[in-house]
Amino acid sequence: MGLEITFLGHSGFRLSDGTHALVIDPFLSDNPVAAMSAEQIECDYIALTHGHADHFGDTVEIARRTNATVIAAFEICNFLGERGVTRVEPGNHGGRIQTDFGWVAFTQAYHSSSYEGRYMGMPAGLVISMGGHTFYHAGDTDLFSDMQLIGEIYHPDITAVPIGDRFTMGPQLAARACDLIGAATAIPIHYRTFNLLLQDASEFKPRTATVLELNPGDTHRLT
Ligand code: NI
Ligand code: MN
């Protein structure tokens, strides 16, 4: 089967096992480094880490057009219902949602979550099982020691961690996060997009994980 991971820019990804496709945090229209437009996205699922605009992005438009099911916090799903998105799978931390490709689990993220001033539930990390692989997207977060527990429980083989500083971990804390998580491969995210964020990944040096820097539009394949 395998897993195909395409970086959309900022914190966004499209994951595919060749049959199903899941998009994470589709922030495209207002994203200066987006790899593609919202109209070009084809997917069966959209999963959101939290409600901030640089993650929620084009969720409503993509969900309406593609009829994709949105996996997100309970509060985000309620909001989506008000916007006419009815195919939703609400969840919360510790919970796992079974899908036709595998599952998505919600983990904690040390951050905040709101949209247009409205509370959007707890921010999350997402662990996704697809195509025989396990991908841990840490969301927007500070470093926390339970990342080690997430590593022990889910054994992700690949992880995406924010390194951009200011709103999330910077590169030194993100490297410590990777040491706790224990995944073989680490993709740096949430940097370069805006002036306020770190502009390069040169200081991101996890001890064991191999750093995989993806440019928006790049695809990495795990067999
Ligand atoms: Ni955020
Ligand atoms: Mn963010």
CSV table of C-alpha atoms and ligand atoms in Angstrom, one decimal:
chain,number,residue,atom,x,y,z
A,1,MET,CA,0.0,0.0,0.0
A,2,GLY,CA,2.4,2.7,1.2
A,3,LEU,CA,1.8,6.2,2.3
A,4,GLU,CA,2.3,9.3,0.1
A,5,ILE,CA,2.9,12.5,2.0
A,6,THR,CA,2.6,15.8,0.1
A,7,PHE,CA,3.4,19.1,1.9
A,8,LEU,CA,1.0,21.9,1.1
A,9,GLY,CA,2.9,24.6,2.9
A,10,HIS,CA,2.8,25.9,6.5
A,11,SER,CA,1.2,23.0,8.5
A,12,GLY,CA,-0.8,21.5,5.7
A,13,PHE,CA,-0.4,18.0,4.2
A,14,ARG,CA,-2.2,15.7,1.9
A,15,LEU,CA,-1.8,12.0,2.8
A,16,SER,CA,-2.8,9.2,0.4
A,17,ASP,CA,-2.6,5.4,0.4
A,18,GLY,CA,-3.5,5.3,-3.3
A,19,THR,CA,-7.2,4.8,-2.6
A,20,HIS,CA,-8.1,7.3,0.1
A,21,ALA,CA,-6.8,10.8,0.7
A,22,LEU,CA,-6.8,12.9,3.9
A,23,VAL,CA,-5.9,16.6,4.0
A,24,ILE,CA,-4.6,18.1,7.2
A,25,ASP,CA,-4.9,21.8,8.0
A,26,PRO,CA,-5.7,23.1,4.5
A,27,PHE,CA,-4.6,26.7,4.8
A,28,LEU,CA,-4.3,27.6,1.1
A,29,SER,CA,-6.1,30.8,-0.1
A,30,ASP,CA,-4.4,33.2,2.4
A,31,ASN,CA,-1.1,31.3,2.5
A,32,PRO,CA,1.7,33.0,0.6
A,33,VAL,CA,3.6,29.7,0.1
A,34,ALA,CA,0.6,27.3,-0.6
A,35,ALA,CA,1.5,24.5,-3.0
A,36,MET,CA,-1.9,24.5,-4.6
A,37,SER,CA,-5.3,26.3,-4.5
A,38,ALA,CA,-8.3,25.1,-2.5
A,39,GLU,CA,-10.0,24.3,-5.8
A,40,GLN,CA,-7.3,21.8,-6.8
A,41,ILE,CA,-7.6,19.7,-3.6
A,42,GLU,CA,-9.3,16.3,-3.9
A,43,CYS,CA,-9.8,14.3,-0.7
A,44,ASP,CA,-12.1,12.1,1.2
A,45,TYR,CA,-11.2,13.4,4.6
A,46,ILE,CA,-10.0,16.7,6.2
A,47,ALA,CA,-8.5,16.6,9.7
A,48,LEU,CA,-7.9,19.7,11.7
A,49,THR,CA,-5.4,20.2,14.6
A,50,HIS,CA,-7.2,23.4,15.8
A,51,GLY,CA,-9.3,26.3,14.8
A,52,HIS,CA,-6.8,29.0,14.1
A,53,ALA,CA,-7.2,30.6,10.6
A,54,ASP,CA,-3.7,29.4,9.5
A,55,HIS,CA,-5.0,25.8,10.0
A,56,PHE,CA,-8.8,26.0,9.5
A,57,GLY,CA,-8.0,27.7,6.2
A,58,ASP,CA,-10.3,26.6,3.3
A,59,THR,CA,-11.9,23.7,5.2
A,60,VAL,CA,-15.5,24.9,4.5
A,61,GLU,CA,-15.0,25.4,0.8
A,62,ILE,CA,-13.1,22.1,0.3
A,63,ALA,CA,-15.6,20.1,2.4
A,64,ARG,CA,-18.6,21.5,0.5
A,65,ARG,CA,-17.1,20.9,-2.9
A,66,THR,CA,-15.6,17.4,-2.3
A,67,ASN,CA,-18.1,16.2,0.3
A,68,ALA,CA,-15.1,15.2,2.4
A,69,THR,CA,-15.7,14.2,6.0
A,70,VAL,CA,-14.1,16.6,8.5
A,71,ILE,CA,-12.4,15.1,11.6
A,72,ALA,CA,-11.9,17.8,14.2
A,73,ALA,CA,-12.6,18.9,17.8
A,74,PHE,CA,-16.3,18.7,18.9
A,75,GLU,CA,-16.5,22.5,18.9
A,76,ILE,CA,-15.1,22.9,15.4
A,77,CYS,CA,-17.5,20.3,14.1
A,78,ASN,CA,-20.4,22.3,15.6
A,79,PHE,CA,-19.2,25.4,13.9
A,80,LEU,CA,-18.8,23.6,10.6
A,81,GLY,CA,-22.4,22.4,10.9
A,82,GLU,CA,-23.5,26.0,11.2
A,83,ARG,CA,-21.6,26.7,7.9
A,84,GLY,CA,-23.4,23.9,6.1
A,85,VAL,CA,-20.7,21.2,6.5
A,86,THR,CA,-22.6,18.1,7.7
A,87,ARG,CA,-20.2,15.3,7.1
A,88,VAL,CA,-18.2,15.6,10.4
A,89,GLU,CA,-16.5,13.2,12.8
A,90,PRO,CA,-16.1,15.1,16.1
A,91,GLY,CA,-13.6,13.9,18.6
A,92,ASN,CA,-11.4,15.0,21.5
A,93,HIS,CA,-8.1,14.1,23.2
A,94,GLY,CA,-7.4,10.5,23.8
A,95,GLY,CA,-10.1,9.5,21.4
A,96,ARG,CA,-9.6,7.6,18.1
A,97,ILE,CA,-11.8,7.7,15.0
A,98,GLN,CA,-12.0,4.7,12.8
A,99,THR,CA,-12.0,5.5,9.1
A,100,ASP,CA,-12.0,3.4,5.9
A,101,PHE,CA,-8.3,3.8,5.5
A,102,GLY,CA,-7.3,3.3,9.2
A,103,TRP,CA,-7.8,5.7,12.1
A,104,VAL,CA,-7.1,9.2,13.4
A,105,ALA,CA,-6.3,9.8,17.1
A,106,PHE,CA,-6.4,13.1,18.9
A,107,THR,CA,-3.4,13.9,21.2
A,108,GLN,CA,-2.8,16.9,23.3
A,109,ALA,CA,-1.1,20.1,22.0
A,110,TYR,CA,0.0,22.9,24.3
A,111,HIS,CA,-1.5,25.9,22.5
A,112,SER,CA,-4.9,27.7,22.1
A,113,SER,CA,-7.7,27.4,19.6
A,114,SER,CA,-10.2,29.9,18.4
A,115,TYR,CA,-11.7,31.2,15.1
A,116,GLU,CA,-13.1,34.6,14.5
A,117,GLY,CA,-13.1,35.1,18.3
A,118,ARG,CA,-15.0,32.0,19.1
A,119,TYR,CA,-13.7,29.1,21.3
A,120,MET,CA,-12.9,26.1,19.2
A,121,GLY,CA,-12.2,23.5,21.8
A,122,MET,CA,-8.8,22.1,22.8
A,123,PRO,CA,-6.0,22.3,20.2
A,124,ALA,CA,-4.7,18.9,19.2
A,125,GLY,CA,-2.0,16.8,17.6
A,126,LEU,CA,-3.1,14.1,15.3
A,127,VAL,CA,-1.8,10.6,14.9
A,128,ILE,CA,-2.9,9.0,11.6
A,129,SER,CA,-2.7,5.4,10.6
A,130,MET,CA,-2.7,5.0,6.9
A,131,GLY,CA,-1.1,2.8,4.2
A,132,GLY,CA,0.7,0.7,6.8
A,133,HIS,CA,2.4,3.8,8.4
A,134,THR,CA,1.8,6.0,11.4
A,135,PHE,CA,2.2,9.8,11.0
A,136,TYR,CA,2.2,12.1,14.0
A,137,HIS,CA,1.3,15.7,13.2
A,138,ALA,CA,2.1,17.6,16.4
A,139,GLY,CA,-0.1,20.6,15.5
A,140,ASP,CA,0.8,24.0,17.0
A,141,THR,CA,2.4,23.3,20.3
A,142,ASP,CA,5.1,23.9,22.9
A,143,LEU,CA,7.3,21.0,24.0
A,144,PHE,CA,5.8,18.7,26.6
A,145,SER,CA,7.2,15.6,28.1
A,146,ASP,CA,4.2,13.4,27.3
A,147,MET,CA,5.4,13.5,23.7
A,148,GLN,CA,7.5,10.5,24.9
A,149,LEU,CA,4.3,8.7,25.9
A,150,ILE,CA,2.7,9.5,22.4
A,151,GLY,CA,5.8,7.9,20.9
A,152,GLU,CA,5.6,4.8,23.2
A,153,ILE,CA,1.9,4.3,22.5
A,154,TYR,CA,1.6,5.0,18.8
A,155,HIS,CA,5.2,4.3,17.5
A,156,PRO,CA,4.9,6.9,14.7
A,157,ASP,CA,7.5,6.2,12.0
A,158,ILE,CA,7.3,9.8,10.8
A,159,THR,CA,6.4,13.1,12.5
A,160,ALA,CA,5.8,16.7,11.6
A,161,VAL,CA,6.7,19.3,14.2
A,162,PRO,CA,6.4,23.1,14.3
A,163,ILE,CA,9.8,24.8,14.4
A,164,GLY,CA,8.9,28.4,13.6
A,165,ASP,CA,9.2,29.9,17.1
A,166,ARG,CA,7.0,32.7,18.6
A,167,PHE,CA,3.6,30.9,18.4
A,168,THR,CA,5.0,27.3,18.7
A,169,MET,CA,8.3,25.6,19.5
A,170,GLY,CA,11.4,27.0,18.0
A,171,PRO,CA,14.0,24.6,16.4
A,172,GLN,CA,15.8,23.7,19.7
A,173,LEU,CA,12.6,22.7,21.5
A,174,ALA,CA,11.3,21.0,18.4
A,175,ALA,CA,14.5,18.9,18.2
A,176,ARG,CA,14.0,17.9,21.9
A,177,ALA,CA,10.4,17.0,20.9
A,178,CYS,CA,11.6,14.7,18.2
A,179,ASP,CA,14.0,13.0,20.7
A,180,LEU,CA,11.0,12.3,22.9
A,181,ILE,CA,8.7,11.1,20.1
A,182,GLY,CA,11.3,8.7,18.6
A,183,ALA,CA,10.1,8.7,15.0
A,184,ALA,CA,12.8,7.9,12.4
A,185,THR,CA,11.9,10.9,10.3
A,186,ALA,CA,11.0,14.4,11.3
A,187,ILE,CA,9.4,17.0,8.9
A,188,PRO,CA,9.8,20.6,10.1
A,189,ILE,CA,6.6,22.7,9.6
A,190,HIS,CA,5.1,26.1,10.6
A,191,TYR,CA,8.1,28.2,9.5
A,192,ARG,CA,9.0,30.4,6.5
A,193,THR,CA,5.3,31.2,5.9
A,194,PHE,CA,5.3,34.6,7.4
A,195,ASN,CA,8.0,37.2,8.4
A,196,LEU,CA,7.2,36.6,12.1
A,197,LEU,CA,8.3,33.0,11.9
A,198,LEU,CA,11.8,31.5,11.6
A,199,GLN,CA,12.9,31.4,8.0
A,200,ASP,CA,15.0,28.3,7.8
A,201,ALA,CA,15.5,24.9,9.5
A,202,SER,CA,19.3,25.0,9.9
A,203,GLU,CA,19.0,25.0,13.8
A,204,PHE,CA,16.6,22.1,13.8
A,205,LYS,CA,18.9,19.2,14.8
A,206,PRO,CA,17.2,16.2,16.5
A,207,ARG,CA,19.6,13.6,17.8
A,208,THR,CA,18.1,10.5,16.2
A,209,ALA,CA,15.5,11.5,13.7
A,210,THR,CA,16.5,12.2,10.1
A,211,VAL,CA,15.3,15.7,9.1
A,212,LEU,CA,13.2,15.7,6.0
A,213,GLU,CA,12.7,19.3,4.7
A,214,LEU,CA,9.9,19.5,2.3
A,215,ASN,CA,9.2,22.5,0.1
A,216,PRO,CA,5.5,23.2,-0.6
A,217,GLY,CA,4.4,20.8,-3.2
A,218,ASP,CA,7.0,18.2,-2.5
A,219,THR,CA,5.9,14.6,-2.0
A,220,HIS,CA,7.6,11.9,0.1
A,221,ARG,CA,6.7,8.3,-0.3
A,222,LEU,CA,6.9,5.6,2.3
A,223,THR,CA,6.7,2.0,0.9
B,1,NI,NI,-2.3,28.1,16.1
B,2,MN,MN,-0.5,28.1,13.5
